XYZ file of C-alpha atoms in Angstrom:
354
model
C 20.509 79.495 41.753
C 16.910 78.264 41.384
C 16.034 74.805 42.657
C 14.249 74.089 39.340
C 17.550 74.006 37.542
C 18.886 70.466 37.467
C 22.330 69.273 36.747
C 22.992 67.598 33.374
C 23.589 64.310 35.131
C 20.123 64.347 36.653
C 18.540 65.139 33.276
C 20.426 62.328 31.595
C 19.405 59.904 34.341
C 15.738 60.816 33.996
C 15.835 60.491 30.222
C 17.631 57.154 30.489
C 15.004 55.844 32.894
C 12.163 56.952 30.657
C 13.916 55.439 27.647
C 14.420 52.139 29.474
C 10.757 51.955 30.436
C 9.695 52.708 26.878
C 12.094 50.040 25.588
C 10.597 47.432 27.923
C 7.071 48.394 26.864
C 8.073 48.093 23.216
C 9.820 44.751 23.698
C 6.774 43.246 25.420
C 4.285 44.887 23.025
C 2.590 46.727 25.851
C 0.620 49.983 25.448
C 1.287 52.279 23.722
C 3.279 49.890 21.522
C 0.687 47.153 21.410
C 0.189 45.729 17.868
C -2.206 43.260 16.261
C 0.592 41.783 14.138
C 2.233 38.663 15.536
C 5.590 37.571 14.142
C 7.815 34.541 14.643
C 11.137 33.547 13.158
C 10.688 29.979 14.431
C 9.234 28.984 11.084
C 10.420 26.685 8.328
C 9.403 25.468 4.900
C 8.147 21.888 4.961
C 7.469 19.253 2.304
C 7.008 15.519 1.892
C 10.505 14.159 1.275
C 10.152 10.633 -0.139
C 12.933 8.161 0.571
C 13.503 5.980 -2.490
C 14.250 2.361 -1.539
C 14.195 -0.930 -3.473
C 11.720 -3.736 -2.848
C 14.068 -6.420 -4.183
C 17.740 -7.177 -3.662
C 20.520 -7.253 -6.218
C 23.428 -5.394 -7.770
C 22.891 -1.920 -9.213
C 23.410 -1.915 -12.981
C 22.381 1.654 -13.851
C 21.943 5.000 -12.084
C 20.731 7.433 -14.766
C 20.015 10.338 -12.374
C 22.363 12.751 -10.612
C 22.154 14.944 -7.530
C 19.417 17.623 -7.529
C 18.010 16.597 -10.913
C 14.391 17.344 -11.812
C 12.424 14.201 -12.639
C 8.924 13.373 -13.813
C 6.692 10.616 -12.530
C 7.778 7.340 -14.120
C 11.357 8.401 -14.891
C 13.892 5.627 -14.233
C 15.979 6.337 -11.128
C 17.886 3.085 -10.663
C 18.070 -0.373 -12.213
C 18.894 -3.628 -10.425
C 20.302 -6.684 -12.212
C 17.095 -8.470 -13.259
C 18.475 -11.661 -14.826
C 17.553 -13.760 -11.792
C 14.055 -12.276 -11.734
C 13.586 -12.992 -15.442
C 14.447 -16.639 -14.795
C 12.047 -16.725 -11.860
C 9.294 -15.459 -14.146
C 10.118 -18.164 -16.709
C 10.168 -20.810 -13.971
C 6.833 -19.644 -12.576
C 5.253 -19.677 -16.041
C 6.562 -23.210 -16.672
C 5.051 -24.360 -13.382
C 1.773 -22.722 -14.365
C 1.800 -24.502 -17.727
C 2.362 -27.820 -15.939
C -0.531 -27.184 -13.574
C -2.814 -26.227 -16.452
C -1.811 -29.390 -18.330
C -2.604 -31.505 -15.273
C -5.987 -29.793 -14.981
C -6.717 -30.384 -18.673
C -5.736 -34.045 -18.237
C -8.121 -34.265 -15.301
C -10.953 -32.938 -17.461
C -10.107 -35.547 -20.098
C -10.104 -38.246 -17.442
C -13.511 -37.064 -16.270
C -14.906 -37.415 -19.771
C -13.394 -40.886 -20.038
C -14.855 -41.831 -16.648
C -18.322 -40.650 -17.667
C -17.999 -42.642 -20.881
C -16.996 -45.661 -18.779
C -20.098 -45.216 -16.635
C -22.276 -45.100 -19.734
C -20.565 -48.253 -21.033
C -21.073 -50.017 -17.688
C -24.742 -49.072 -17.673
C -25.077 -50.462 -21.204
C -23.367 -53.674 -20.113
C -25.815 -53.974 -17.229
C -28.729 -53.591 -19.631
C -27.214 -56.222 -21.935
C -26.546 -58.585 -19.009
C -30.101 -58.158 -17.736
C -31.459 -58.969 -21.189
C -29.267 -62.084 -21.365
C -30.401 -63.061 -17.885
C -34.001 -62.689 -18.926
C -33.447 -64.932 -21.948
C -31.599 -67.501 -19.828
C -34.409 -67.476 -17.305
C -37.002 -68.111 -20.026
C -34.886 -70.909 -21.504
C -34.515 -72.504 -18.098
C -38.232 -72.279 -17.477
C -38.982 -74.022 -20.808
C -36.402 -76.764 -20.196
C -37.687 -77.333 -16.678
C -41.228 -77.768 -18.033
C -40.082 -80.193 -20.698
C -38.030 -82.177 -18.180
C -41.062 -82.420 -15.942
C -43.063 -83.823 -18.867
C -40.270 -86.241 -19.717
C -39.730 -84.638 -23.097
C -36.278 -83.167 -22.374
C -33.228 -84.797 -20.882
C -31.391 -84.012 -17.676
C -28.408 -82.839 -19.740
C -30.533 -80.095 -21.320
C -31.672 -79.057 -17.854
C -28.108 -78.817 -16.567
C -27.005 -76.773 -19.571
C -29.921 -74.349 -19.146
C -29.126 -74.064 -15.441
C -25.486 -73.258 -16.190
C -26.482 -70.652 -18.768
C -28.791 -69.007 -16.217
C -26.051 -68.858 -13.583
C -23.624 -67.356 -16.093
C -26.197 -64.696 -16.971
C -26.634 -63.825 -13.279
C -22.863 -63.586 -12.835
C -22.625 -61.337 -15.884
C -25.205 -58.992 -14.354
C -23.267 -58.825 -11.076
C -20.019 -58.234 -12.959
C -21.582 -55.398 -14.957
C -22.897 -53.780 -11.754
C -19.459 -54.054 -10.165
C -17.957 -52.416 -13.239
C -20.433 -49.549 -12.886
C -19.441 -49.078 -9.227
C -15.768 -48.919 -10.223
C -16.495 -46.336 -12.927
C -18.512 -44.209 -10.505
C -15.758 -44.353 -7.869
C -13.210 -43.392 -10.501
C -15.313 -40.368 -11.490
C -15.668 -39.323 -7.834
C -11.893 -39.520 -7.350
C -11.301 -37.403 -10.440
C -13.791 -34.751 -9.292
C -12.251 -34.626 -5.797
C -8.751 -34.246 -7.249
C -10.051 -31.512 -9.535
C -10.282 -29.055 -6.641
C -6.639 -29.684 -5.756
C -5.564 -29.186 -9.359
C -7.581 -25.973 -9.677
C -5.984 -24.694 -6.464
C -2.602 -25.593 -7.938
C -3.364 -23.526 -11.028
C -4.457 -20.562 -8.881
C -1.285 -20.829 -6.807
C 0.854 -21.010 -9.936
C -0.896 -17.941 -11.384
C -0.222 -16.051 -8.147
C 3.431 -17.132 -8.301
C 3.664 -15.751 -11.846
C 2.172 -12.452 -10.717
C 4.628 -12.221 -7.804
C 7.538 -13.002 -10.118
C 6.325 -10.326 -12.547
C 6.097 -7.817 -9.676
C 9.656 -8.595 -8.545
C 10.887 -8.212 -12.118
C 9.078 -4.893 -12.451
C 10.470 -3.708 -9.097
C 14.004 -4.296 -10.361
C 13.531 -1.017 -12.243
C 12.943 1.787 -9.724
C 11.012 4.769 -11.076
C 10.000 8.142 -9.665
C 6.627 7.882 -7.866
C 5.839 11.543 -8.591
C 7.270 14.748 -10.028
C 10.007 16.400 -8.003
C 13.703 17.015 -7.551
C 16.230 14.370 -6.543
C 18.325 15.015 -3.434
C 21.750 13.487 -2.954
C 22.100 10.162 -4.768
C 23.549 7.701 -2.273
C 23.763 4.611 -4.487
C 26.610 3.667 -6.798
C 26.980 1.428 -9.832
C 27.740 -2.156 -8.785
C 26.533 -1.670 -5.222
C 24.535 -4.527 -3.667
C 21.254 -3.319 -2.204
C 18.523 -4.995 -0.193
C 14.880 -4.050 0.406
C 14.738 -0.864 2.462
C 18.192 0.445 1.484
C 18.019 4.241 1.199
C 19.077 5.090 -2.344
C 18.116 8.753 -2.629
C 15.488 11.290 -1.635
C 12.772 12.787 -3.829
C 11.459 16.237 -2.927
C 8.116 17.123 -4.546
C 7.135 20.637 -5.556
C 4.332 20.900 -3.003
C 5.611 22.802 0.053
C 4.076 24.689 2.959
C 5.239 26.538 6.073
C 5.104 25.482 9.713
C 5.278 28.537 11.990
C 5.759 27.914 15.718
C 4.051 30.747 17.603
C 4.109 31.218 21.348
C 0.859 30.306 23.003
C 0.491 33.929 24.099
C 0.429 34.976 20.431
C -2.409 32.707 19.331
C -5.327 34.675 20.754
C -7.214 36.131 17.801
C -5.664 33.934 15.115
C -8.151 32.179 12.861
C -8.029 29.727 9.996
C -7.987 31.579 6.701
C -6.287 34.758 7.938
C -3.703 36.112 5.466
C -0.039 35.615 6.305
C 3.135 37.365 5.176
C 6.159 35.104 4.702
C 9.657 36.586 4.560
C 12.145 34.116 3.069
C 15.762 34.368 4.213
C 17.113 32.519 1.166
C 15.345 34.901 -1.227
C 16.786 38.101 0.195
C 13.862 38.445 2.618
C 11.437 38.795 -0.257
C 7.880 38.361 0.928
C 5.329 35.774 -0.142
C 1.645 35.626 0.646
C -0.193 32.789 2.307
C -2.956 32.041 4.768
C -3.442 30.000 7.922
C -4.555 26.502 6.964
C -4.813 24.782 10.348
C -3.477 24.696 13.901
C -1.552 21.919 15.613
C -3.718 19.896 18.032
C -1.050 20.179 20.761
C 2.028 22.135 21.744
C 5.323 21.010 20.274
C 6.526 19.652 23.616
C 3.715 17.082 23.592
C 5.224 15.442 20.510
C 8.712 15.205 22.003
C 10.213 11.768 22.601
C 10.821 12.706 26.255
C 7.967 14.862 27.441
C 8.708 17.454 30.156
C 7.609 16.605 33.699
C 7.020 19.687 35.842
C 5.499 17.829 38.777
C 8.768 17.765 40.740
C 11.573 20.204 41.449
C 11.662 23.911 40.808
C 9.323 25.195 38.128
C 9.919 28.031 35.713
C 7.032 28.834 33.439
C 8.006 28.949 29.786
C 5.628 29.931 27.010
C 4.966 26.862 24.888
C 4.975 26.983 21.115
C 2.160 25.703 18.926
C 2.625 24.856 15.269
C 0.548 26.733 12.706
C 0.413 25.359 9.173
C 0.505 28.063 6.525
C -0.549 27.372 2.948
C 1.373 29.373 0.364
C -0.952 31.165 -2.043
C -0.794 30.120 -5.682
C 0.510 32.065 -8.685
C 3.657 33.351 -6.965
C 6.789 32.945 -9.059
C 9.142 33.096 -6.066
C 7.369 30.150 -4.427
C 8.970 27.807 -6.959
C 12.361 28.489 -5.341
C 11.270 27.310 -1.891
C 12.734 24.081 -0.554
C 11.942 22.083 2.600
C 14.064 23.183 5.558
C 14.429 26.841 4.575
C 14.043 29.398 7.368
C 11.324 32.023 7.060
C 9.745 34.751 9.161
C 5.959 34.615 9.415
C 3.722 37.549 10.333
C -0.021 37.415 10.987
C -2.301 40.424 11.416
C -4.880 39.157 13.889
C -7.248 42.002 13.005
C -7.483 40.840 9.386
C -10.556 38.929 8.253
C -10.192 35.281 7.135
C -10.370 34.705 3.401
C -13.781 33.285 2.503
C -12.502 30.633 0.086
C -9.888 29.280 2.498
C -11.550 29.415 5.905
C -13.034 25.946 5.427
C -9.757 24.253 4.380
């Protein structure tokens, strides 16, 4: 028999070896199976999930929403018993009214003090005029006494009148000083009263804010998650009541670092959604993570000691979902997707700068 004829076992072995080599080349995307399309199933839908929490404490009196309900911005989500906060508003307004009354009284006192100063100045003018007359009378009497025409009694009376006029002038000046000091005191106290009014106005605003915060509303459009608060429950600031998931979502695809070469911002992306029967959506690369995922871990890996096994790191790629796709409305944060990028495709001109 010819030596070229091989047994079936040898043929099967050769074919198996060739098949194994081809399988390895295909698995590692080596020639001739090299492709420009990079795919990862380490990708998930992401969105800003807002935790709804109260800013004031109290007992829950109303929970008008239910699990997974669509809400609009401003819709009431929860109400807290606001009777205490209404009384605090009334108390703050009463304090403000008292401070304003005290300030108005101070202004009235200032007007009275200025009127007192004007009166004291008029009294000084009157006292000076009386002093001038007394001085003239004394001068005349003194002349007459010197000539022997007037008596000593007239001289003493004129002297007494002059002294009284001088005392009246001094008393009027002292009254003016008192009026001026009173005005100064009123003006100094005015600043304290004005500060009291400002503080009372701020207290009213804070009380109004607390009263408003007793009614918790949706900060934006979205869908409510699980409602974790119950009627009659006592809550404090920071208590997690429920989650609000907005409609805006995107995809974070974690590619191996060996897959990133050739990827650019703006390149089109195909997104296969598991929850939608693997239907495909279109998107484009929006931006790349500034570091590998391991760099954001709480405990970062330390390869400086011990045995080292090189592992390809993964880098997050943010994918923006293109608009005007009906299926995109069914996406929810946390869903698993498969993302494919053709690195030979050109970036979209209107998205490359995003």
